[in-house]
């Protein structure tokens, strides 16, 4: 963080301020400056103009300080946070602030790009965010997980939308979210993101070891899997409010929580930069459309007669697939969510659940049902045995040699097995969960699998590929390159989680090498990787050189060069 040329909030802003366009506030034109806010300072009624493409940083260095009535106007195009808090003690109030015009991802100083508000690891103050509007920031709306080391973050009547990684990222035992809203309804998150979708934008992310209070707040995940992430042994008590979307982790008490959130801007929270800078707020607050999720009104007569419910288990993910005699439609009945990973294609419904539910309404009889994992399936309220409906591995994949030695790798979103009497080792076939590596010359190898075929890659030679008796073009199934080296982060039997980040100067992809798990919250952003392990393995295939690596926690790291040849 560069602090050269910093200004203090207690002094005049003649060197940085433009002409005021209202008697109620002063306009500051961004030119890369750092404005220091020290012990006992108040910084208020400012419109910060970002429309010229430059940036500005409000650096809160002292306690008993206030940021009030500040609006950031224009799409941010820098590479840093707008507000950074380093105060070692005392209280900090950040009130009536608008950061709703968002940011691009042009900067690369942070793994995920720029963020809105950052609570620094050196801070230990108690911060209250009140009536703040934060939207469209790639690297968190409120990045406050450093409160785990001391201090606290409290959010009152705040609003967040389409923020990458998370809107409210909290970790301290005294952290609280009260009468606040966060949701996502845009797969590109915010203006200027350029389709960046590697990371799920969770409304709330609670860091391991935390105990957080959530009151009368409303969250929706939109098209992303999780509305809340409870990492490791994190816990939260949620009273009132509503959640639409799943919760990852078992530490949330949501017994008094509805599934129909009110996603409007909280009353008194500004909806524009000028409104914030002038200190004006509407009596009712602004309004935003809902997250576009389907509803299933039990008061109406359902269009389809039957209900199939897949109830997940937090011990592992469960993949499912089924086909019905008639139409099939996703549903939110019985508290189920409609997730991006679930859908219906050519009459076949499919999806993945963990500690949440998926539901579908359908007509006619259930023809086939495949379940991989510990989840339970109910049809019209009665638990059913998937083995009573079709085959466990309903799809057939054949690799037919053309007379020349051919090596290949196959990946499915489910389970795959060799369909032969011989031992797979005798067939020179390696099968690991959802992946097969093998070779053929002039023979045919046949596999049965569940789920979807996601990738077929030939490392040398060529062969004909048949899916359910129809020849397919392997090029239409994924573009996964077989990278040579493996990097494994092993949580082992450690008592606590480990976080890690690293950068590769080549290509890197997630892997189930050595039976590693593949987690949605582990992030690959171009050549940068960031993740967390508890008592499991995370693994990556890569090509090139590891430029830097950071590990915090008891996990071990193993790098295997040319691992595929070992």
XYZ file of C-alpha atoms in Angstrom:
566
model
C 0.000 0.000 0.000
C 1.594 3.272 -1.103
C 1.043 6.165 1.293
C 3.144 8.820 -0.437
C 1.468 12.194 -0.711
C -1.137 11.363 1.934
C -3.554 13.987 3.185
C -5.095 14.212 6.652
C -8.829 14.450 7.170
C -8.346 17.168 9.794
C -6.726 19.572 7.290
C -8.243 21.534 4.414
C -8.658 19.718 1.081
C -7.452 22.532 -1.125
C -4.841 20.310 -2.801
C -7.284 17.528 -3.615
C -10.734 19.020 -3.758
C -12.535 20.155 -6.864
C -15.150 22.841 -6.907
C -18.124 21.969 -4.757
C -21.287 21.425 -6.783
C -23.555 21.741 -3.757
C -23.586 23.738 -0.550
C -24.157 20.445 1.243
C -20.957 18.635 0.254
C -17.486 19.029 -1.210
C -16.278 17.231 -4.348
C -12.874 15.537 -4.312
C -11.459 14.487 -7.664
C -9.576 11.188 -7.403
C -5.902 11.335 -8.375
C -4.459 8.352 -6.512
C -4.233 10.167 -3.170
C -4.394 8.612 0.295
C -6.531 10.545 2.781
C -5.570 9.727 6.372
C -8.240 9.743 9.068
C -6.551 9.872 12.446
C -7.523 9.611 16.094
C -10.739 11.558 16.743
C -11.070 12.804 13.121
C -14.349 13.174 11.251
C -14.455 12.946 7.433
C -17.925 13.868 6.159
C -20.055 15.311 3.358
C -17.689 14.462 0.501
C -18.430 13.382 -3.061
C -15.398 11.454 -4.380
C -15.305 11.607 -8.170
C -13.856 8.409 -9.711
C -15.083 9.118 -13.241
C -11.600 10.073 -14.488
C -10.338 6.514 -13.963
C -8.173 7.337 -10.935
C -8.459 5.983 -7.414
C -8.428 7.283 -3.831
C -7.967 5.593 -0.460
C -9.541 6.594 2.840
C -7.080 5.229 5.415
C -8.568 5.025 8.922
C -5.521 5.070 11.216
C -7.061 6.169 14.530
C -9.952 5.215 16.753
C -12.887 7.372 17.887
C -13.097 8.528 14.259
C -15.997 8.928 11.842
C -16.598 8.625 8.092
C -20.052 10.004 7.378
C -22.020 11.104 4.290
C -19.500 10.036 1.639
C -20.417 9.029 -1.910
C -18.016 7.409 -4.407
C -19.271 8.383 -7.858
C -18.385 6.466 -11.034
C -17.077 3.046 -11.973
C -13.820 2.415 -10.122
C -10.940 1.304 -12.368
C -8.061 0.961 -9.915
C -6.547 -2.030 -8.144
C -7.091 -1.310 -4.429
C -9.705 -0.920 -1.702
C -11.547 2.388 -1.236
C -11.584 2.326 2.581
C -8.873 0.599 4.613
C -8.994 0.395 8.405
C -5.774 0.056 10.437
C -6.802 1.729 13.730
C -5.254 -0.295 16.595
C -8.000 0.522 19.129
C -11.114 2.563 19.814
C -14.411 2.904 17.969
C -14.844 3.729 14.281
C -18.183 4.738 12.723
C -18.673 4.493 8.935
C -22.135 5.832 8.202
C -24.210 6.766 5.162
C -21.622 5.741 2.567
C -22.367 4.877 -1.080
C -20.032 2.496 -2.954
C -22.711 1.250 -5.311
C -21.250 2.136 -8.729
C -18.907 -0.873 -8.585
C -15.465 -1.620 -9.943
C -13.719 -3.283 -12.834
C -11.219 -6.100 -12.470
C -8.456 -4.311 -14.363
C -6.064 -4.160 -11.398
C -4.063 -7.203 -10.317
C -2.611 -6.095 -6.953
C -5.062 -8.427 -5.223
C -5.905 -11.972 -6.292
C -9.550 -11.161 -6.931
C -9.089 -7.578 -8.022
C -10.221 -4.448 -6.134
C -12.497 -4.442 -3.093
C -14.619 -1.831 -1.325
C -13.759 -1.932 2.412
C -10.824 -3.725 4.074
C -10.262 -4.312 7.799
C -6.480 -4.663 7.958
C -4.672 -7.397 9.915
C -2.994 -4.651 11.986
C -6.347 -3.257 13.151
C -7.999 -4.026 16.492
C -10.732 -1.377 16.640
C -14.501 -1.801 16.854
C -16.126 -0.666 13.592
C -19.794 0.010 13.012
C -20.993 0.197 9.395
C -24.401 1.886 9.254
C -26.487 2.632 6.145
C -23.734 1.632 3.694
C -24.473 0.599 0.077
C -21.777 -1.558 -1.585
C -22.282 -3.166 -5.019
C -20.212 -4.751 -7.784
C -16.775 -5.131 -6.104
C -14.706 -8.185 -7.157
C -12.697 -8.642 -3.928
C -15.428 -8.546 -1.254
C -17.811 -5.766 -0.304
C -16.779 -5.685 3.368
C -13.544 -7.697 3.822
C -13.521 -7.948 7.626
C -12.242 -11.464 8.384
C -9.203 -9.994 10.171
C -11.438 -9.257 13.164
C -10.556 -12.816 14.178
C -7.333 -11.329 15.599
C -9.086 -8.608 17.618
C -11.648 -5.859 17.266
C -15.074 -6.268 15.711
C -17.271 -5.369 12.754
C -20.964 -4.567 13.129
C -23.286 -3.946 10.153
C -26.551 -2.055 10.609
C -29.021 -1.364 7.765
C -26.391 -2.091 5.112
C -26.957 -3.272 1.540
C -24.740 -5.340 -0.766
C -25.318 -6.718 -4.237
C -23.209 -8.650 -6.787
C -19.972 -8.494 -4.810
C -17.322 -11.099 -5.627
C -16.119 -13.571 -2.967
C -18.591 -12.188 -0.417
C -20.484 -9.092 0.705
C -20.129 -9.547 4.481
C -16.886 -11.380 5.298
C -16.702 -11.690 9.087
C -14.695 -13.593 11.675
C -14.766 -12.023 15.160
C -16.738 -13.254 18.148
C -18.392 -9.832 18.490
C -19.183 -9.387 14.800
C -22.860 -8.834 13.969
C -25.090 -8.281 10.934
C -28.339 -6.485 11.782
C -31.234 -5.455 9.514
C -29.006 -5.807 6.454
C -29.372 -7.257 2.940
C -27.065 -9.003 0.453
C -27.745 -10.930 -2.734
C -26.562 -11.765 -6.244
C -28.558 -11.780 -9.452
C -25.840 -11.332 -12.076
C -23.438 -14.017 -13.293
C -20.977 -11.260 -14.204
C -21.392 -9.687 -10.727
C -20.959 -6.039 -11.668
C -20.108 -3.545 -14.423
C -16.772 -4.074 -16.106
C -16.121 -7.547 -14.738
C -15.785 -9.033 -18.216
C -17.571 -12.266 -17.338
C -15.392 -13.148 -14.336
C -17.222 -16.053 -12.698
C -14.523 -18.216 -11.099
C -15.615 -17.268 -7.608
C -19.049 -17.619 -6.087
C -20.266 -14.306 -4.602
C -21.543 -15.389 -1.201
C -23.694 -12.835 0.609
C -22.093 -13.927 3.912
C -18.811 -15.730 4.584
C -18.016 -16.606 8.227
C -14.391 -17.506 8.849
C -13.350 -20.641 10.864
C -13.474 -20.319 14.645
C -15.985 -17.451 14.543
C -19.252 -16.953 16.400
C -21.353 -14.300 14.678
C -24.775 -12.806 15.428
C -27.222 -12.210 12.520
C -30.531 -10.438 13.192
C -33.457 -9.627 10.896
C -31.287 -9.771 7.770
C -32.080 -11.042 4.272
C -29.766 -12.966 1.934
C -30.183 -14.620 -1.473
C -27.577 -16.452 -3.554
C -29.302 -15.901 -6.903
C -27.732 -18.217 -9.499
C -24.838 -19.185 -7.224
C -24.834 -22.192 -4.905
C -24.511 -20.680 -1.425
C -26.147 -17.786 0.408
C -23.947 -18.318 3.460
C -20.622 -20.084 3.952
C -19.806 -21.342 7.455
C -16.144 -22.296 7.209
C -14.589 -24.929 9.471
C -16.053 -24.704 12.977
C -17.703 -21.303 12.440
C -21.085 -20.759 14.105
C -23.798 -18.137 13.793
C -27.079 -17.461 15.513
C -29.599 -16.087 13.007
C -32.868 -14.690 14.327
C -35.575 -13.346 12.050
C -34.913 -12.434 8.443
C -34.781 -14.857 5.517
C -32.416 -16.898 3.344
C -32.940 -17.958 -0.263
C -30.150 -20.346 -1.242
C -28.172 -23.016 0.531
C -25.928 -22.754 3.588
C -22.573 -24.512 3.450
C -21.422 -25.841 6.795
C -23.441 -26.903 9.812
C -22.808 -24.031 12.207
C -25.881 -21.878 11.496
C -28.939 -21.908 13.745
C -31.733 -20.842 11.370
C -34.793 -22.171 13.200
C -36.551 -18.794 13.075
C -35.675 -17.864 9.487
C -37.961 -17.717 6.454
C -37.109 -18.586 2.830
C -38.606 -15.437 1.235
C -36.142 -12.558 1.705
C -37.002 -8.888 1.270
C -34.182 -7.661 -0.985
C -35.005 -3.957 -1.052
C -32.495 -1.358 0.126
C -32.925 -0.838 3.897
C -34.713 2.352 4.900
C -32.327 5.277 5.231
C -29.519 3.743 3.149
C -28.378 5.952 0.220
C -28.976 4.823 -3.358
C -26.622 7.280 -5.089
C -23.310 9.020 -4.438
C -24.909 12.475 -4.358
C -27.567 11.313 -1.926
C -24.885 9.989 0.411
C -22.621 13.052 0.177
C -25.471 15.478 0.865
C -26.652 13.448 3.836
C -30.053 12.920 2.258
C -31.894 9.610 2.582
C -35.349 8.610 1.491
C -37.813 7.560 4.127
C -38.345 4.183 2.601
C -34.967 3.550 1.011
C -34.520 2.504 -2.584
C -35.867 -0.710 -3.973
C -34.247 -3.469 -5.980
C -35.824 -6.351 -7.869
C -35.773 -9.722 -6.272
C -33.091 -12.245 -7.162
C -35.194 -13.784 -9.897
C -35.610 -17.109 -8.157
C -38.578 -19.292 -8.909
C -41.164 -19.847 -6.212
C -43.496 -22.724 -5.573
C -46.722 -21.432 -4.064
C -48.376 -24.232 -2.178
C -51.613 -22.240 -2.162
C -51.880 -22.748 -5.913
C -52.708 -26.063 -7.513
C -49.362 -27.387 -8.829
C -49.186 -27.833 -12.574
C -47.430 -31.201 -12.155
C -48.757 -33.968 -9.949
C -45.674 -35.421 -8.234
C -42.864 -33.999 -6.105
C -39.340 -35.442 -5.940
C -37.121 -34.071 -3.158
C -33.373 -34.735 -2.898
C -32.174 -34.027 0.648
C -28.408 -33.630 0.946
C -26.064 -34.599 3.754
C -23.220 -32.364 4.980
C -20.859 -35.363 5.181
C -20.316 -35.284 1.397
C -21.806 -34.055 -1.860
C -24.518 -36.088 -3.561
C -24.985 -36.144 -7.341
C -28.329 -37.259 -8.703
C -30.085 -37.795 -12.000
C -33.595 -38.981 -12.815
C -36.029 -39.286 -15.690
C -39.811 -39.165 -15.471
C -42.547 -40.247 -17.848
C -43.869 -36.694 -18.278
C -42.683 -33.114 -17.796
C -40.179 -32.147 -15.084
C -39.724 -28.678 -13.523
C -37.498 -27.399 -10.677
C -39.358 -26.401 -7.511
C -38.759 -24.632 -4.199
C -41.233 -26.813 -2.312
C -40.298 -28.070 1.183
C -37.631 -25.387 1.569
C -35.617 -26.515 -1.454
C -33.437 -24.160 -3.471
C -33.081 -23.830 -7.234
C -29.337 -23.908 -7.849
C -27.282 -23.223 -10.948
C -25.883 -26.771 -10.743
C -29.368 -28.276 -11.130
C -31.466 -28.405 -14.262
C -33.524 -30.391 -16.738
C -32.229 -31.345 -20.179
C -34.041 -33.530 -22.698
C -36.401 -34.717 -19.974
C -33.592 -35.735 -17.575
C -33.200 -33.812 -14.302
C -29.809 -33.600 -12.604
C -27.992 -31.746 -9.863
C -25.741 -31.756 -6.816
C -26.671 -31.266 -3.152
C -24.685 -31.127 0.081
C -26.340 -29.608 3.174
C -29.342 -28.319 1.202
C -32.304 -29.680 -0.772
C -33.270 -29.763 -4.445
C -36.839 -30.425 -5.533
C -38.681 -31.088 -8.792
C -42.310 -31.499 -9.760
C -43.058 -34.054 -12.457
C -45.833 -35.865 -14.294
C -46.245 -39.596 -14.798
C -44.101 -42.381 -13.367
C -40.475 -42.132 -12.278
C -38.526 -44.126 -14.883
C -34.959 -43.966 -13.600
C -33.110 -42.579 -10.586
C -29.370 -42.512 -9.939
C -27.854 -41.216 -6.701
C -24.120 -40.952 -5.953
C -23.494 -39.933 -2.353
C -25.174 -39.961 1.074
C -28.280 -37.959 0.098
C -31.847 -39.209 0.467
C -34.629 -39.046 -2.144
C -38.328 -38.647 -1.350
C -41.193 -38.956 -3.845
C -44.447 -37.417 -2.627
C -43.136 -37.503 0.938
C -42.059 -41.171 0.895
C -38.385 -42.180 0.911
C -37.488 -44.258 -2.142
C -34.668 -46.658 -3.019
C -32.854 -45.508 -6.181
C -32.087 -49.122 -7.068
C -35.814 -49.638 -7.684
C -35.637 -47.208 -10.618
C -33.400 -48.153 -13.519
C -29.674 -48.902 -13.319
C -27.150 -47.422 -10.888
C -24.859 -46.513 -13.809
C -27.273 -45.854 -16.666
C -24.878 -44.551 -19.345
C -22.520 -46.543 -21.577
C -19.290 -45.125 -22.990
C -17.207 -47.064 -25.526
C -13.681 -46.235 -26.714
C -13.011 -48.096 -29.982
C -9.387 -48.343 -31.142
C -8.348 -47.722 -34.749
C -5.234 -49.909 -34.869
C -2.696 -47.388 -33.516
C -1.743 -47.009 -29.813
C -4.010 -44.362 -28.307
C -3.943 -42.941 -24.763
C -6.868 -41.025 -23.310
C -8.460 -39.565 -20.190
C -12.211 -39.451 -19.452
C -13.969 -37.423 -16.739
C -17.623 -37.656 -15.711
C -19.720 -35.708 -13.229
C -20.602 -38.838 -11.282
C -19.164 -42.375 -10.955
C -17.535 -44.442 -13.702
C -16.625 -48.144 -13.793
C -15.050 -50.494 -16.340
C -17.718 -52.765 -17.857
C -15.650 -55.934 -18.156
C -14.938 -59.150 -16.287
C -11.205 -58.475 -16.255
C -9.475 -56.569 -13.470
C -8.954 -52.930 -14.553
C -5.220 -53.375 -13.935
C -5.138 -56.087 -16.578
C -6.774 -53.649 -18.984
C -4.093 -50.989 -18.320
C -6.893 -48.810 -16.952
C -6.700 -46.427 -13.998
C -10.021 -45.471 -12.454
C -10.225 -42.888 -9.671
C -13.782 -41.899 -8.720
C -14.932 -39.874 -11.702
C -11.797 -40.133 -13.901
C -10.401 -42.854 -16.179
C -6.945 -43.011 -17.760
C -6.244 -45.830 -20.226
C -5.121 -46.789 -23.725
C -6.382 -48.877 -26.639
C -4.963 -50.072 -29.970
C -7.404 -52.235 -31.908
C -9.758 -53.236 -29.075
C -12.799 -51.574 -27.499
C -13.032 -50.549 -23.854
C -16.505 -50.099 -22.368
C -17.465 -48.135 -19.253
C -20.716 -47.532 -17.409
C -21.217 -44.234 -15.587
C -23.706 -41.927 -13.915
C -24.042 -38.168 -14.295
C -22.759 -36.307 -17.322
C -19.728 -36.868 -19.522
C -17.633 -33.723 -18.998
C -14.329 -34.381 -20.761
C -12.668 -36.733 -23.276
C -8.995 -35.973 -24.006
C -6.547 -37.932 -26.192
C -2.871 -37.509 -25.285
C -1.787 -39.404 -28.406
C -3.475 -41.304 -31.225
C -7.188 -41.295 -31.948
C -10.188 -43.550 -31.412
C -13.936 -43.548 -31.988
C -16.063 -42.662 -28.966
C -19.671 -43.849 -28.522
C -22.024 -42.512 -25.844
C -25.135 -44.646 -25.325
C -24.582 -46.243 -28.769
C -24.198 -42.901 -30.618
C -20.810 -41.717 -31.890
C -19.779 -38.358 -30.436
C -17.124 -35.750 -31.169
C -14.697 -35.706 -28.178
C -13.875 -32.062 -28.918
C -17.373 -31.129 -27.755
C -16.720 -32.454 -24.249
C -14.473 -30.059 -22.346
C -11.124 -28.534 -23.089
C -9.128 -29.932 -20.157
C -5.412 -30.132 -20.872
C -3.496 -32.980 -19.216
C -1.033 -30.972 -17.186
C 2.082 -32.846 -15.981
C 2.747 -31.685 -12.401
C 0.703 -32.070 -9.213
C 0.545 -29.868 -6.121
C -1.192 -31.352 -3.063
C -2.156 -29.493 0.145
C -2.834 -32.147 2.813
C -4.854 -31.162 5.885
C -4.283 -34.655 7.289
C -5.774 -35.093 10.728
C -5.027 -31.535 11.824
C -7.154 -29.858 14.488
C -7.814 -26.706 12.510
C -8.087 -25.361 8.983
C -5.189 -24.161 6.848
C -5.413 -21.397 4.274
C -3.123 -21.205 1.271
C -2.436 -19.143 -1.813
C 0.012 -19.559 -4.670
C 0.800 -18.353 -8.165
C 1.866 -20.353 -11.217
C 3.590 -18.887 -14.260
C 1.732 -21.377 -16.473
C -1.611 -23.199 -16.380
C -3.282 -24.593 -13.244
C -6.536 -26.560 -12.753
C -8.268 -28.243 -9.827
C -7.778 -31.998 -9.489
C -9.049 -35.049 -7.606
C -5.506 -36.451 -7.623
C -4.905 -38.733 -4.607
C -8.667 -38.644 -3.900
C -8.575 -34.917 -3.193
C -11.818 -32.990 -2.850
C -12.790 -30.311 -5.377
C -14.391 -27.405 -3.515
C -16.315 -24.507 -5.052
C -14.828 -22.052 -2.572
C -11.227 -22.778 -3.656
C -10.530 -20.100 -6.213
C -8.473 -20.065 -9.412
C -8.182 -16.613 -10.935
C -6.012 -16.944 -14.041
C -2.654 -18.010 -12.531
C -3.561 -17.215 -8.895
C -4.993 -19.828 -6.519
C -6.450 -19.417 -3.057
C -8.145 -22.019 -0.835
C -8.637 -23.635 2.537
C -8.378 -27.231 3.776
C -9.531 -28.791 7.029
C -8.855 -32.529 7.361
C -8.968 -33.247 3.615
C -6.767 -32.883 0.536
C -6.796 -30.164 -2.086
C -4.905 -30.922 -5.299
C -4.056 -29.113 -8.522
C -2.530 -30.110 -11.867
C -0.183 -27.475 -13.242
C 2.382 -26.711 -15.901
C 5.188 -24.216 -15.363
C 6.826 -22.896 -12.204
C 5.424 -22.070 -8.775
C 6.320 -18.385 -8.413
C 5.214 -17.949 -4.793
C 3.376 -19.955 -2.141
C 1.875 -18.939 1.228
C 0.507 -21.394 3.800
C -1.098 -20.507 7.130
C -1.899 -23.546 9.277
C -0.728 -27.105 9.985
C -1.278 -28.599 6.502
C 1.609 -30.117 4.527
C 2.429 -29.398 0.890
C 3.700 -31.922 -1.663
C 4.811 -30.986 -5.185
C 5.101 -33.898 -7.631
C 6.762 -33.090 -10.927
C 5.741 -35.293 -13.893
C 3.239 -36.944 -11.556
C 1.346 -38.673 -14.351
C 4.426 -40.751 -15.157
C 4.914 -41.940 -11.576
